[in-house]
Short mmCIF file of C-alpha atoms in Angstrom, two decimals:
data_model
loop_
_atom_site.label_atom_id
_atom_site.label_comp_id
_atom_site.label_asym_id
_atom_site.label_seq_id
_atom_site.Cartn_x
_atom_site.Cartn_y
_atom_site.Cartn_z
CA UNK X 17 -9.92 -5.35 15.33
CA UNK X 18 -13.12 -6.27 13.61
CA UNK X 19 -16.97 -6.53 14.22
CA UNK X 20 -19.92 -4.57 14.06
CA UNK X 21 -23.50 -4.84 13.48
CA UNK X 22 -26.24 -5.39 10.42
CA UNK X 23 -30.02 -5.79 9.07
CA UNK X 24 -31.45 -3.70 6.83
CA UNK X 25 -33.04 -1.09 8.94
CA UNK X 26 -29.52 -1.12 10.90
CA UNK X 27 -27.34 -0.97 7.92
CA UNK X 28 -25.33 2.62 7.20
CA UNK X 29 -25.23 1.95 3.45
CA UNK X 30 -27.62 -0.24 2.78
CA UNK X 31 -30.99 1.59 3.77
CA UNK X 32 -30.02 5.73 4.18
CA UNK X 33 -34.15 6.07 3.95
CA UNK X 34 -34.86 4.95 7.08
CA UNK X 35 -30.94 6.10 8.77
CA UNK X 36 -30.56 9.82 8.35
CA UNK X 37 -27.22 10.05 8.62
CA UNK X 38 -26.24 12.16 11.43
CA UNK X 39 -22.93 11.38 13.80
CA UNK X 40 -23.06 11.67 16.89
CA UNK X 41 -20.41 14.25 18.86
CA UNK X 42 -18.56 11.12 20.25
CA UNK X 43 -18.49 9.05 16.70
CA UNK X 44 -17.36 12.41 14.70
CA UNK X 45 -14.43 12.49 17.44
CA UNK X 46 -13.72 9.03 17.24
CA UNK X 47 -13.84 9.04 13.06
CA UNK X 48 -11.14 12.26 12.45
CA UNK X 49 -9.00 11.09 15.69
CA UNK X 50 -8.71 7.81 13.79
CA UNK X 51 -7.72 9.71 10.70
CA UNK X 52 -5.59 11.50 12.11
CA UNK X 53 -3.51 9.15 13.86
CA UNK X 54 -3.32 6.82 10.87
CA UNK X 55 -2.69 8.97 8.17
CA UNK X 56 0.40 10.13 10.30
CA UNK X 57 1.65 6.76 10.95
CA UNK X 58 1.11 6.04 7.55
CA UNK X 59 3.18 8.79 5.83
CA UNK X 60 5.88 9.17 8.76
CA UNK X 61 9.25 8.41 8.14
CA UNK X 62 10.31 4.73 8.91
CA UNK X 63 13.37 5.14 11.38
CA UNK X 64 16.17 2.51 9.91
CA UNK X 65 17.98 0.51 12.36
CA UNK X 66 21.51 1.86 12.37
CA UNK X 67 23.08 -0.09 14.81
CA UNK X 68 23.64 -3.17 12.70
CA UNK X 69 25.45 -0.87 10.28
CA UNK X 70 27.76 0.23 13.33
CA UNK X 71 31.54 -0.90 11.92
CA UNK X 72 32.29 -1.18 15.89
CA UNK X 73 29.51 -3.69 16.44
CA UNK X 74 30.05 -5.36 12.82
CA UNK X 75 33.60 -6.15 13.31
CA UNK X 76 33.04 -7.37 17.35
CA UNK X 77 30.09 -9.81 15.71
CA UNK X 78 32.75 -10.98 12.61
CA UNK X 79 35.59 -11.34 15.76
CA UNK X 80 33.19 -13.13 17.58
CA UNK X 81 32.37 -15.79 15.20
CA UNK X 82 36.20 -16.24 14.46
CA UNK X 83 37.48 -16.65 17.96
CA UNK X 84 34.68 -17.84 20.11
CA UNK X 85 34.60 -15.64 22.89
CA UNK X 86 33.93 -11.59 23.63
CA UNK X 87 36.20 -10.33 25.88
CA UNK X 88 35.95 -12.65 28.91
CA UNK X 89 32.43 -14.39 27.46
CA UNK X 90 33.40 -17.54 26.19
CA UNK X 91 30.11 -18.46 23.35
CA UNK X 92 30.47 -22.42 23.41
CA UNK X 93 27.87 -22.26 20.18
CA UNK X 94 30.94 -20.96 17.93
CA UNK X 95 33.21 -24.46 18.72
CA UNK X 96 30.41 -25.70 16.31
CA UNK X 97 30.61 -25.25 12.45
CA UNK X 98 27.06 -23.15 10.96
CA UNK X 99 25.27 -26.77 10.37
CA UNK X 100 25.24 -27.00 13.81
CA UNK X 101 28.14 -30.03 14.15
CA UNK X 102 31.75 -30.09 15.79
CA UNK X 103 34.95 -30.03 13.76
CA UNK X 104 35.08 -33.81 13.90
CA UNK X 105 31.49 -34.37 12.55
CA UNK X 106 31.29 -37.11 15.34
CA UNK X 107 27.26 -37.52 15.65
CA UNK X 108 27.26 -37.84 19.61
CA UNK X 109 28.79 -34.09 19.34
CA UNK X 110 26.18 -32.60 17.25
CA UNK X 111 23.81 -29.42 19.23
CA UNK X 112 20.48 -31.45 20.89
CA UNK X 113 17.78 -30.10 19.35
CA UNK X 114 16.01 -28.13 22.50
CA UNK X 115 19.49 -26.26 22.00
CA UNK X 116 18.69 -25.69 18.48
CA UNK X 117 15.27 -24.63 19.35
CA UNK X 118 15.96 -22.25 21.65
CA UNK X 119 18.59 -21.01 18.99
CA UNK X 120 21.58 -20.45 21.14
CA UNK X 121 24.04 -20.62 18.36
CA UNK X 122 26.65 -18.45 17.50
CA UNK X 123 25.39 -15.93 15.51
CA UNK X 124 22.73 -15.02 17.56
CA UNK X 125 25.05 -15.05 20.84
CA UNK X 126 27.35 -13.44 19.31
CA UNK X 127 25.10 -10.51 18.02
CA UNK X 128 23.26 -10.42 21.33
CA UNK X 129 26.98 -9.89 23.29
CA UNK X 130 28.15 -7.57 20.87
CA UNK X 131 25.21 -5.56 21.06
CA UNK X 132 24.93 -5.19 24.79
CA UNK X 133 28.73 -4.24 25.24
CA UNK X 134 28.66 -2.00 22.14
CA UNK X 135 24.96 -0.34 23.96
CA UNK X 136 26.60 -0.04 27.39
CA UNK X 137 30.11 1.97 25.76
CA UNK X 138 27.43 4.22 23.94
CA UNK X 139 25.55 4.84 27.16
CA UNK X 140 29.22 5.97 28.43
CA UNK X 141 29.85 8.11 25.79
CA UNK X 142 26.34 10.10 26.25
CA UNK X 143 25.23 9.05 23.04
CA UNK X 144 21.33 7.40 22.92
CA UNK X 145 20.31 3.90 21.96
CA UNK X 146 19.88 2.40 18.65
CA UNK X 147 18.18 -0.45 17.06
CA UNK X 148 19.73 -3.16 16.08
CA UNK X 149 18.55 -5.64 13.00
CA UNK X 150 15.08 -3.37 13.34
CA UNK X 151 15.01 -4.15 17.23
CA UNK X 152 15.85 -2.44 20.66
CA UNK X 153 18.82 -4.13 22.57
CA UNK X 154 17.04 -5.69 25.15
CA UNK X 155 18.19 -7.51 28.26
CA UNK X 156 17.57 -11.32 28.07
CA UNK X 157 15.96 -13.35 30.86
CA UNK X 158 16.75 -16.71 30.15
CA UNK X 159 15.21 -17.90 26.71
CA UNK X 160 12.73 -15.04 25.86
CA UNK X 161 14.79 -12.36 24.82
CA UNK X 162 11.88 -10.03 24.97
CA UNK X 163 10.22 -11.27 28.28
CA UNK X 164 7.59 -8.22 28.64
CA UNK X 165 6.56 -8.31 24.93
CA UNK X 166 6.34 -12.30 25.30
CA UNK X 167 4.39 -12.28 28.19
CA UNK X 168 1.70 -9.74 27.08
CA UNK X 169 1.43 -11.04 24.01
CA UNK X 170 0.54 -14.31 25.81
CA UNK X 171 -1.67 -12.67 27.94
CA UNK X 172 -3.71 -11.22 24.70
CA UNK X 173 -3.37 -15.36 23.48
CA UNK X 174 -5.56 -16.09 26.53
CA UNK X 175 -7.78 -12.98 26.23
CA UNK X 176 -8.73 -14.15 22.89
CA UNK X 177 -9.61 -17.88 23.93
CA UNK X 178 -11.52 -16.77 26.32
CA UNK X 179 -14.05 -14.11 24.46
CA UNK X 180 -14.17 -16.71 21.96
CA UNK X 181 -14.64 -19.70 24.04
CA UNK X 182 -17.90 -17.66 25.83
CA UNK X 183 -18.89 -16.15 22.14
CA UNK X 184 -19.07 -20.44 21.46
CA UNK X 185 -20.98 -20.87 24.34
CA UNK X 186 -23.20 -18.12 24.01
CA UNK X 187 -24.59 -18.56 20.59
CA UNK X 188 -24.64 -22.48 20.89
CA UNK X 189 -26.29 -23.65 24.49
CA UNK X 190 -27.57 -19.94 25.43
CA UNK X 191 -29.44 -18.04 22.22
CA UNK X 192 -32.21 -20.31 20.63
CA UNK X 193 -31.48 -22.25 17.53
CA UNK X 194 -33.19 -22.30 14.12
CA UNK X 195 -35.72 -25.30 15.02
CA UNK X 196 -35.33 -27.07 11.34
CA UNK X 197 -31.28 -26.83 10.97
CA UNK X 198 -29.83 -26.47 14.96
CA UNK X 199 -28.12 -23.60 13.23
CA UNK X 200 -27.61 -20.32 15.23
CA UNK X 201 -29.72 -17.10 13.86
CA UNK X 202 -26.56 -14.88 14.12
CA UNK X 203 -25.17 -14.70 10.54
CA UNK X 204 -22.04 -13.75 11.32
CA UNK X 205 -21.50 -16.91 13.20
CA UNK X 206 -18.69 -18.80 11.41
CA UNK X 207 -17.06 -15.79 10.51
CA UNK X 208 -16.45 -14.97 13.69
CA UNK X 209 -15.32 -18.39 15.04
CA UNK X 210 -12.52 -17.98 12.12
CA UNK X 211 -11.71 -14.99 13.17
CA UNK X 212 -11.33 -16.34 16.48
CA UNK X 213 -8.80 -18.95 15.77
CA UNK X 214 -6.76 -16.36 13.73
CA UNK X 215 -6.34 -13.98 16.47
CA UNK X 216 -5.02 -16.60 18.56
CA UNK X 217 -2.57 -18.21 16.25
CA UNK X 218 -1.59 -14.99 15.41
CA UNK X 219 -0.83 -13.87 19.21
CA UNK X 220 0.77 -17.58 19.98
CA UNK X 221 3.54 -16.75 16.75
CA UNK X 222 3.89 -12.86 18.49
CA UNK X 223 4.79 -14.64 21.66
CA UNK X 224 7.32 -17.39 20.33
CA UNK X 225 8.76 -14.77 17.86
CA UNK X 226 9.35 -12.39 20.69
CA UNK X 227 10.73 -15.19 23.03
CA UNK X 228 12.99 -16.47 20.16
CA UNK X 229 13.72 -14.06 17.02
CA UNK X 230 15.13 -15.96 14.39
CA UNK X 231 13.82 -16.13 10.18
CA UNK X 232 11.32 -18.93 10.73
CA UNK X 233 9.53 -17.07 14.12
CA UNK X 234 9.60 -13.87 12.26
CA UNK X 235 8.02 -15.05 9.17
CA UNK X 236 5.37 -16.81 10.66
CA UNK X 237 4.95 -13.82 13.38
CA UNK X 238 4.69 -11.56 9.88
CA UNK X 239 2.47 -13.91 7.67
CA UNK X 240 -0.16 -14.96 10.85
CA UNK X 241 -0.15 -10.45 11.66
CA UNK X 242 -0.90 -10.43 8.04
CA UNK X 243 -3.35 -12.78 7.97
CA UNK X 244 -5.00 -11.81 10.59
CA UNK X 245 -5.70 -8.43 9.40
CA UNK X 246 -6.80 -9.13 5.87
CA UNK X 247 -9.03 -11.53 7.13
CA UNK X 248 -10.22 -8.47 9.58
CA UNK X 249 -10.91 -6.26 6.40
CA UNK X 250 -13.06 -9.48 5.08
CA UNK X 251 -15.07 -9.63 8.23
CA UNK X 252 -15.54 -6.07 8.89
CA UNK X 253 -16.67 -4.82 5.16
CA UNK X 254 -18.86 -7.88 5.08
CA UNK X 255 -20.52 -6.64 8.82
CA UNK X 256 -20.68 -2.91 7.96
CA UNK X 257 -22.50 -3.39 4.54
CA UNK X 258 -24.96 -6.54 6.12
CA UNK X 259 -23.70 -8.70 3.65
CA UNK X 260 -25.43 -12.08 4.07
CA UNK X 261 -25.79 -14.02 0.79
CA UNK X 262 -22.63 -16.45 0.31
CA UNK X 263 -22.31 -15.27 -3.38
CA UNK X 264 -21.69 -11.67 -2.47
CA UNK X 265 -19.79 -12.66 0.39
CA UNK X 266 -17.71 -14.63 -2.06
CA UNK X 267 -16.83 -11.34 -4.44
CA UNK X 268 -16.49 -9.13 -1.60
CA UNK X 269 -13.00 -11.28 -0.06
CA UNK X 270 -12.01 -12.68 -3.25
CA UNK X 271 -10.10 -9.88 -4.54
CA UNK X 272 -8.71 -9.11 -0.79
CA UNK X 273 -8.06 -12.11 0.17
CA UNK X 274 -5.58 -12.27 -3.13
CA UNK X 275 -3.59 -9.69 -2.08
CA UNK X 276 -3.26 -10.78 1.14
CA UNK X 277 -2.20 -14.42 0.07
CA UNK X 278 0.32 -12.95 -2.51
CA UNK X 279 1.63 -10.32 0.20
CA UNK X 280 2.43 -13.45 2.37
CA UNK X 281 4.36 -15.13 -0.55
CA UNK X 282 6.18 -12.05 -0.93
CA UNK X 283 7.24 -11.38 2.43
CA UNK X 284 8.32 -15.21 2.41
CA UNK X 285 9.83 -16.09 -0.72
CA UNK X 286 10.66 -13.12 -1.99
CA UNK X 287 11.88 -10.42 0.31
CA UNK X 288 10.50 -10.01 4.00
CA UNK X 289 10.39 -5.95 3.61
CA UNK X 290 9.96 -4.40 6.87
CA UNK X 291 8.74 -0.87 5.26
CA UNK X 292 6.47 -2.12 2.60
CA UNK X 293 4.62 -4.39 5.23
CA UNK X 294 4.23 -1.87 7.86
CA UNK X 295 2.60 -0.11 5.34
CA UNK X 296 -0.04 -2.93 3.95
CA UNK X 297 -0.77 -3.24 7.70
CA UNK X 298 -0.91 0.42 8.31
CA UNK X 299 -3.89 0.75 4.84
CA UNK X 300 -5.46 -2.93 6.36
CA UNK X 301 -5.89 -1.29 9.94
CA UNK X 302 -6.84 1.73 8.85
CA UNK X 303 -9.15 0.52 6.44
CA UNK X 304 -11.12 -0.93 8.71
CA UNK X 305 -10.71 2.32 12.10
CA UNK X 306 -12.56 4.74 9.27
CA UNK X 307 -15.34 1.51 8.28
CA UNK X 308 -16.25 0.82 12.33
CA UNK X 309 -16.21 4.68 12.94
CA UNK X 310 -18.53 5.72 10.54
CA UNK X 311 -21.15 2.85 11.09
CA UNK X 312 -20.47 3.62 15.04
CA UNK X 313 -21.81 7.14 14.15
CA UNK X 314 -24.40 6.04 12.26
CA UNK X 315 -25.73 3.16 13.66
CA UNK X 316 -28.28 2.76 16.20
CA UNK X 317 -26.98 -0.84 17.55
CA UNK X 318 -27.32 -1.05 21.70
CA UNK X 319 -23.75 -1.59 21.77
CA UNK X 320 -21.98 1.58 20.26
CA UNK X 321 -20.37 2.72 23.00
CA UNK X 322 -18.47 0.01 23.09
CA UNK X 323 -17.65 -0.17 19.63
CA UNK X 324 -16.72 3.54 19.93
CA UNK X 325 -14.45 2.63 22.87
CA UNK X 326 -12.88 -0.03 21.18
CA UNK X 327 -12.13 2.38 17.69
CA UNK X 328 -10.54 5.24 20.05
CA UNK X 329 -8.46 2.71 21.99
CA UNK X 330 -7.04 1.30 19.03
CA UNK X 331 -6.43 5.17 17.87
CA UNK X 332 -4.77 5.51 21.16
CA UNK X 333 -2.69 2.82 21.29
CA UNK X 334 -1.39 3.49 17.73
CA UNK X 335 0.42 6.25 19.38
CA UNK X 336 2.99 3.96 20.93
CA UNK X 337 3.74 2.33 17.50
CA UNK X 338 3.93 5.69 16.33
CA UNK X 339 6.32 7.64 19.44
CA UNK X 340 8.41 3.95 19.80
CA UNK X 341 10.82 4.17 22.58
CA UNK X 342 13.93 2.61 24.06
CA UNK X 343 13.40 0.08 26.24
CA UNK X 344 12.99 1.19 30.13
CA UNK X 345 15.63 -0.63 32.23
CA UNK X 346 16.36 -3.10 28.66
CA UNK X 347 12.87 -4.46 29.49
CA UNK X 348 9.98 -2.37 28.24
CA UNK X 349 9.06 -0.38 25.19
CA UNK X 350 6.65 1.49 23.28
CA UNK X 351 5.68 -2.16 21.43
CA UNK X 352 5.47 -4.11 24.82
CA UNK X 353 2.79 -1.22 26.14
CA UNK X 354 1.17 -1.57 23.10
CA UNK X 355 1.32 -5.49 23.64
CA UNK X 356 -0.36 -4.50 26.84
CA UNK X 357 -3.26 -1.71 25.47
CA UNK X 358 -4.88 -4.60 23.46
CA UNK X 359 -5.84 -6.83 26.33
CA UNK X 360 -8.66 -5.01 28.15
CA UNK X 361 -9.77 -3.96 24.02
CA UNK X 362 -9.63 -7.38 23.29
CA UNK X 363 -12.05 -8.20 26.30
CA UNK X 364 -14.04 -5.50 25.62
CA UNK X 365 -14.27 -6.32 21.32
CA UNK X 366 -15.41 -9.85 22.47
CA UNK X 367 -17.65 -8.20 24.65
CA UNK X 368 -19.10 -6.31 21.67
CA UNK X 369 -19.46 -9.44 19.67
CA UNK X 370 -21.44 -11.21 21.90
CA UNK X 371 -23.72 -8.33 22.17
CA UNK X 372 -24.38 -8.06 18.73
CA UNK X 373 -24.86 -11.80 18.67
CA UNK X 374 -27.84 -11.15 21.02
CA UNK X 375 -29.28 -8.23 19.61
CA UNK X 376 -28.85 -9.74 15.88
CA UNK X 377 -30.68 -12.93 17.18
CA UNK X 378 -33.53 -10.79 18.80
CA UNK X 379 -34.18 -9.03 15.47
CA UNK X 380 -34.22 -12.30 13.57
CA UNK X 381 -36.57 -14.04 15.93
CA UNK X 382 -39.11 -10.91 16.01
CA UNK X 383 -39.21 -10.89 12.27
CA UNK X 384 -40.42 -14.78 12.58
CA UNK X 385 -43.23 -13.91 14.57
#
């Protein structure tokens, strides 16, 4: 999440003259819930994925691979050698490449038939699910082997086109202009169009990776998350302290926007580790709960409540990263309800945005007069 409000007489740390700072009941609640939850999810123990390390399902995948079939399932993928042609390298034999894209081979059948017979003769024994590979076993429904988790995260895709299709609108055709330049009054204006087209590349790479898990999805799923919520810390540290000059702007994201660009090289040429990255996001996103909180208490912007809505429904919905789940019925878990938390926040953020568009632009047109 990011956004917020400025001007001097607004600002939390840039004027505490004429803001006595006093928080408000709800913002005090909002501020330590936030704490709370993130400093829990930060220092809680990552569960490891054991089922992967499961010499039952290890030596079914290896069998797999070797023979070609599971039992009775016959995987047509394994006839083909790993570069993806047949024993007789003829080229009218090699896998189309919609197969390839969809990534039916035989690793990944393999895996995902291994894991489901290995799940259902632990379900007969009593015992409970595990993960496998960092992941629930989940049932398949055609291509998207996570169908809930695809289709909310498309869902948030569209949420985010549209609040930043009507923020366009709004502070283009419907607040006035700067007569001279045609530019908007709103400050923030470009930095929250970017912002914009980050949270929607970085939902469209959560859907694909969830309807098709292989390295490439995962890495770009990873590095656009990432992305998004560096550029998040950028945005919101740059809203809370009304920073409007480009220079300070400039030394403000430089040195976060370095560690965020070498994270991403990490995580892609180096080693994608799951532990140390849900821990970068887990600093990034709480970085910025604690910076919207306190303003939110502080702050006398029209459009608080919503902020303050927003900053406890993000608290909230940590709680089902935090208490994850097995999937209900090998369809829905604690990351596809979380999927599904962010859309109405995501309307309502938006929603935010555009109000401090208006009231920003209202206070820069009454100082003109």
């Amino acid at each position: 999440m990011v956004g917020a409000c400025s001007s001097r007489s607004e600002s939390p740390f840039a004027s505490s003259i004429h803001i006595p700072i006093r928080f408000p009941l709800a913002g005090m609640a909002v501020c330590w819930f936030s704490l709370f939850l993130c400093f829990g999810f930060l220092f809680g123990l990552l569960e490891c994925s054991i089922g992967d390390r499961d010499p039952i399902y290890r030596n079914c995948v290896d069998q797999c691979v070797e023979m070609g079939n599971i039992g009775t399932v016959s995987i047509a993928h394994c006839k083909f050698p790993p570069d993806g042609a047949n024993v007789n390298s003829s080229w009218y034999m090699q896998e189309p490449l919609y197969v390839q894209w969809k990534h039916l081979n035989c690793i990944s059948e393999c895996r995902y038939h291994c894991m489901m017979q290995r799940e259902n003769e632990r379900e007969a024994q009593g015992q409970s699910p595990v993960k496998y590979h960092g992941k629930w076993s989940f049932k398949r429904v055609f291509v998207f082997q996570e169908p809930v988790s695809a289709a909310f995260s498309a869902l948030n895709l569209l949420m985010h086109f549209i609040g930043w299709l009507s923020f366009f609108i709004l502070v283009h055709y419907k607040l006035p202009l700067r007569p001279q330049s045609k530019r908007t009054y709103y400050e923030y204006t470009g930095l929250w169009h970017i912002y914009g087209l980050l949270s929607m590349n970085a939902w469209f790479w959560s859907a694909i990776f969830h309807t098709l898990d292989f390295n490439l999805t995962e890495k770009f799923d990873y590095s656009s998350a990432v992305a998004l919520l560096g550029y998040s810390v950028i945005l919101s540290t740059l809203r809370v302290f009304n920073v409007k000059d480009e220079a300070s702007r400039v030394m403000y994201a430089a040195p976060i926007l370095a560690f965020v660009t070498t994270h991403i090289l990490y995580l892609n040429f180096y080693e994608l580790d799951y532990g140390w990255n849900m821990k970068v996001c887990l600093v990034m996103g709480f970085a910025q709960l604690i910076m919207w909180s306190v303003w939110a208490g502080i702050t006398r912007h029209p459009a608080r409540l919503k902020l303050w809505t927003v900053v406890f429904g993000c608290a909230l919905a940590m709680l089902l990263e935090i208490y994850d789940f097995p999937p209900y019925q090998g369809y829905v878990d604690a990351h596809a309800l979380w999927h599904f938390s962010t859309i109405p926040l995501t309307y309502l953020w938006w929603s935010f945005i555009k109000d401090d568009a208006v009231y920003r632009t209202s206070s820069q047109i009454r100082k003109l007069k």
